[in-house]
Structure formats: C-alpha cells, structure tokens
C-alpha cells in the first residue's frame, strides 16, 4: 500500500459526460501528479500541483482540468468525454525535499467511456 | 526523439535466475534521476529503485539493482533470483532537472514473465 488513495476505482460513463477523479496524497506529501495510461500512448504525465499551485503541465487536453485543495487532496476533472479518453488514470505524490523525490502511485482509476 | 527507450517488449526468465531489463535515456540536463517501477496485472504502480545522476555507486534495493552506465546513458534493472511474483510489466522513468518540477517520463515498458 503506497499510502496514496484514489476514488473511484472504476468509472463507466458515456461520451459527452463529465467526471471527477479524486486523489489523496501520502501524509506529508505536498506534490501531486496525474498520469494517464492508455494502450496507444503508454504512461503520460498530465499535470503536477505543489502545495496548491500548478507547477508543471504535460500532455493535458483543454477538456481536462485539475486542482489541489488546501488539505492537499487533488481532483482531476474530465469533460466532454470521448471514447479515446478511456484509460487508467494515476495519481502520484512525492515529498518536498529529500534526495530522490520518488513518486508513490495510487491504485488508479479505470475510466471507460462508452 | 524518445527520452526513455526500453527495447525489450517482453522477456522470459526461469525462476531463481537473474534477469536484466534494459533502459537507455536521452537528456542534456546534468541533473536527473532514473526510476524503475513494477506494474503487476492488478494495475498498481510499485516503486522499485532510484538512481541519481550524481550518485557514485549503483543503487541496490534487496533483489533489485540498477546497473548505471552514465557515459552510455543506460540504467538497466537487474533482478536477482527471480520469483514467480516478479512477473509483471516494468517501466523505466526519468526525472530531469531540479526545482520543484518532478514530472516523470516513462518508457513503453518490458513485460517480464517468470517461468517455474
């Protein structure tokens, strides 16, 4: 158990809909990262938040947005969903400071868009 | 150009033998970190080992060791005494630079199968 929690574990929804994925980082971790894993694109970085502020952006679509709240949990909002958005979405967290900054991943949310 | 290259889509190894999973990387940043993650069929991503670009010695964590050859830009994972539970997808990843931008770039992975 990495200490990172994600809800829900599975999500099935229709095209055009909007969903929210939730992540709670490990206790004390200030950074939260979102990744998307799909068969064709592999594992791709979407966005990073550090202590409530957006710190880095990757291949995140404009239909997607995220935020990190004062209690450090984060939400990833996906709107106008398309079939191609079906993927496993991971949240990861890391501590500030420390030599390695390894990221600990949550169990993921499997999104299926039908 | 790909930043992380894993050239072995699949690997087979006999139980109790050692196996090396290849990873090469491309960066011009002098400060970077290299990671290996394991993803079993259940889907979770499990952190295995880390090597910093300035580390003088190869990283080891139990049965996992990282063969870091900086000049060749390679960071191969060595698993000793393979176990059936090691069957999984293995990903090599890199973090470039410093500051607080710690995003990871992943390779496409190697599927390891351990045979009894």
Coordinates of C-alpha atoms in Angstrom, one line a residue:
Chain A
X1 CA 0.0 0.0 0.0
X2 CA 1.6 3.2 -1.2
X3 CA -0.5 5.5 1.1
X4 CA -2.0 7.3 -1.9
X5 CA -5.7 6.8 -2.3
X6 CA -7.8 7.3 -5.4
X7 CA -11.5 7.2 -5.9
X8 CA -13.4 5.8 -7.6
X9 CA -11.6 2.6 -8.6
X10 CA -13.7 2.1 -11.7
X11 CA -15.9 4.6 -13.7
X12 CA -18.1 3.9 -16.7
X13 CA -19.7 6.8 -18.4
X14 CA -21.0 7.9 -21.8
X15 CA -19.4 10.2 -24.4
X16 CA -20.0 13.8 -23.7
X17 CA -20.2 13.4 -20.0
X18 CA -18.1 14.9 -17.2
X19 CA -16.4 13.1 -14.4
X20 CA -14.2 13.9 -11.4
X21 CA -11.4 11.7 -10.2
X22 CA -10.2 12.2 -6.7
X23 CA -6.8 11.7 -5.1
X24 CA -5.4 11.9 -1.6
X25 CA -1.6 12.0 -1.4
X26 CA 0.5 10.3 1.3
X27 CA 0.6 12.1 4.6
X28 CA 3.0 15.0 4.4
X29 CA 3.5 14.9 0.6
X30 CA 3.0 18.3 -1.0
X31 CA 3.2 17.4 -4.6
X32 CA 0.5 15.6 -6.6
X33 CA 0.9 14.3 -10.1
X34 CA -1.7 13.0 -12.6
X35 CA -0.8 10.5 -15.2
X36 CA -2.8 8.8 -18.0
X37 CA -2.0 5.2 -19.1
X38 CA -3.6 4.1 -22.3
X39 CA -2.6 1.2 -24.7
X40 CA -1.6 3.5 -27.5
X41 CA 0.0 6.4 -25.6
X42 CA 1.6 4.5 -22.7
X43 CA 2.1 6.3 -19.5
X44 CA 1.9 10.1 -19.9
X45 CA 2.3 12.9 -17.5
X46 CA -0.7 15.2 -17.3
X47 CA -0.2 17.8 -14.6
X48 CA 1.6 18.5 -11.3
X49 CA 0.5 20.5 -8.3
X50 CA 2.7 21.6 -5.5
X51 CA 1.1 22.8 -2.3
X52 CA -2.0 24.1 -4.1
X53 CA -0.3 25.6 -7.1
X54 CA 0.1 24.3 -10.6
X55 CA 3.7 23.5 -11.1
X56 CA 4.0 21.7 -14.4
X57 CA 1.8 20.7 -17.3
X58 CA 2.3 17.9 -19.7
X59 CA 0.0 16.5 -22.4
X60 CA -3.2 17.5 -20.8
X61 CA -6.2 18.3 -23.0
X62 CA -8.0 21.5 -22.7
X63 CA -11.1 19.5 -21.8
X64 CA -9.3 18.3 -18.7
X65 CA -8.5 20.4 -15.6
X66 CA -7.2 19.7 -12.1
X67 CA -6.8 21.4 -8.8
X68 CA -5.2 20.8 -5.4
X69 CA -7.1 21.9 -2.3
X70 CA -5.8 23.3 1.0
X71 CA -5.9 19.9 2.6
X72 CA -3.7 18.7 -0.4
X73 CA -6.1 16.3 -2.0
X74 CA -6.5 16.8 -5.7
X75 CA -9.2 16.4 -8.3
X76 CA -8.9 15.7 -12.0
X77 CA -11.9 16.9 -14.0
X78 CA -12.5 15.4 -17.4
X79 CA -15.3 16.9 -19.5
X80 CA -16.9 16.3 -22.9
X81 CA -15.6 12.8 -22.7
X82 CA -14.6 10.9 -25.8
X83 CA -14.0 7.2 -26.4
X84 CA -10.3 7.9 -26.6
X85 CA -10.3 9.2 -23.0
X86 CA -10.8 5.6 -21.8
X87 CA -7.6 4.9 -19.8
X88 CA -6.2 4.2 -16.4
X89 CA -5.6 7.5 -14.5
X90 CA -3.0 7.5 -11.8
X91 CA -2.3 10.0 -9.1
X92 CA 1.1 10.0 -7.5
X93 CA 2.6 12.0 -4.7
X94 CA 6.1 12.9 -3.5
X95 CA 7.6 14.8 -0.6
X96 CA 9.3 18.1 -0.9
X97 CA 13.0 17.9 -0.2
X98 CA 14.8 14.6 0.1
X99 CA 17.3 13.3 -2.4
X100 CA 15.3 11.1 -4.7
X101 CA 11.7 12.6 -4.8
X102 CA 10.4 9.2 -5.7
X103 CA 6.8 9.3 -6.6
X104 CA 4.3 6.9 -5.0
X105 CA 1.4 5.9 -7.1
X106 CA -2.2 5.4 -6.1
X107 CA -4.1 2.3 -7.3
X108 CA -5.5 4.2 -10.3
X109 CA -9.0 4.9 -11.6
X110 CA -10.0 3.0 -14.6
X111 CA -12.2 5.1 -16.8
X112 CA -14.3 3.5 -19.5
X113 CA -16.1 5.8 -21.9
X114 CA -18.9 4.1 -23.9
Chain B
X1 CA 13.3 11.5 -30.0
X2 CA 12.3 9.3 -27.2
X3 CA 13.7 10.2 -23.9
X4 CA 13.4 6.7 -22.4
X5 CA 13.9 3.6 -24.5
X6 CA 13.1 0.1 -23.4
X7 CA 14.0 -2.1 -26.3
X8 CA 12.6 -5.4 -24.9
X9 CA 8.8 -5.6 -25.2
X10 CA 8.9 -9.0 -23.5
X11 CA 11.4 -11.1 -21.5
X12 CA 11.3 -14.6 -20.2
X13 CA 13.3 -15.9 -17.3
X14 CA 13.4 -19.1 -15.3
X15 CA 12.6 -19.0 -11.6
X16 CA 15.7 -18.4 -9.4
X17 CA 17.7 -17.0 -12.3
X18 CA 18.8 -13.4 -12.7
X19 CA 17.4 -11.1 -15.4
X20 CA 18.4 -7.8 -16.8
X21 CA 15.9 -5.3 -18.2
X22 CA 17.3 -2.7 -20.5
X23 CA 16.8 1.1 -20.4
X24 CA 18.5 3.9 -22.2
X25 CA 17.8 7.5 -21.8
X26 CA 18.4 10.8 -23.5
X27 CA 18.9 14.1 -21.7
X28 CA 21.2 17.0 -21.9
X29 CA 20.5 18.0 -18.3
X30 CA 23.3 17.2 -15.9
X31 CA 20.9 16.7 -13.0
X32 CA 18.4 13.9 -13.4
X33 CA 17.0 10.8 -11.7
X34 CA 16.2 7.4 -13.0
X35 CA 13.5 5.2 -11.6
X36 CA 12.1 1.7 -12.1
X37 CA 8.5 0.8 -11.4
X38 CA 6.7 -2.5 -11.5
X39 CA 3.2 -2.9 -12.7
X40 CA 1.6 -6.3 -12.0
X41 CA -1.6 -7.4 -13.7
X42 CA -3.6 -5.8 -10.9
X43 CA -2.6 -2.4 -12.3
X44 CA -0.9 -0.6 -9.5
X45 CA 2.5 1.1 -10.0
X46 CA 5.1 0.0 -7.5
X47 CA 8.3 2.0 -7.0
X48 CA 11.3 -0.3 -7.0
X49 CA 14.6 1.7 -7.2
X50 CA 16.1 5.1 -7.9
X51 CA 19.4 6.3 -9.2
X52 CA 20.5 9.9 -9.2
X53 CA 22.8 11.3 -11.9
X54 CA 25.4 12.3 -9.4
X55 CA 25.3 9.1 -7.4
X56 CA 28.7 7.4 -7.4
X57 CA 27.5 3.9 -6.7
X58 CA 24.9 1.8 -8.4
X59 CA 21.6 1.7 -6.4
X60 CA 20.5 -1.6 -4.8
X61 CA 17.3 -2.5 -3.1
X62 CA 17.1 -6.1 -2.0
X63 CA 17.0 -8.3 -5.1
X64 CA 16.9 -5.2 -7.4
X65 CA 20.0 -3.4 -8.5
X66 CA 20.5 -0.7 -11.1
X67 CA 23.4 -1.0 -13.5
X68 CA 24.0 2.7 -14.2
X69 CA 26.4 3.5 -17.0
X70 CA 26.3 7.2 -17.3
X71 CA 28.6 7.6 -20.4
X72 CA 26.4 5.1 -22.3
X73 CA 23.2 6.7 -20.8
X74 CA 21.9 3.3 -19.7
X75 CA 20.2 2.3 -16.5
X76 CA 19.4 -1.4 -16.6
X77 CA 17.5 -3.1 -13.9
X78 CA 18.9 -6.4 -12.6
X79 CA 16.6 -8.7 -10.7
X80 CA 18.4 -11.5 -9.0
X81 CA 16.9 -14.8 -8.0
X82 CA 13.6 -14.3 -10.0
X83 CA 10.4 -15.3 -8.3
X84 CA 7.0 -16.1 -9.9
X85 CA 5.7 -12.9 -8.3
X86 CA 8.1 -10.9 -10.3
X87 CA 6.0 -11.5 -13.4
X88 CA 4.8 -8.0 -14.3
X89 CA 5.3 -5.0 -16.6
X90 CA 8.4 -3.0 -15.7
X91 CA 8.8 0.7 -16.5
X92 CA 11.9 2.8 -16.6
X93 CA 11.3 6.5 -16.0
X94 CA 13.4 9.7 -15.8
X95 CA 13.0 12.9 -13.9
X96 CA 15.0 15.8 -15.4
X97 CA 16.3 18.9 -13.8
X98 CA 15.6 20.2 -10.3
X99 CA 13.4 22.9 -8.8
X100 CA 10.0 21.5 -8.0
X101 CA 9.1 20.2 -11.4
X102 CA 9.5 16.5 -10.8
X103 CA 7.4 15.0 -13.6
X104 CA 8.4 11.6 -14.8
X105 CA 8.8 10.5 -18.4
X106 CA 8.2 6.8 -18.8
X107 CA 9.4 4.2 -21.3
X108 CA 7.0 1.8 -23.0
X109 CA 7.8 -1.0 -20.6
X110 CA 9.0 -4.5 -20.6
X111 CA 6.7 -7.4 -19.8
X112 CA 8.6 -9.9 -17.7
X113 CA 7.4 -13.5 -17.4
X114 CA 9.0 -15.8 -14.8
X115 CA 8.6 -19.4 -15.7
X116 CA 8.6 -22.2 -13.0

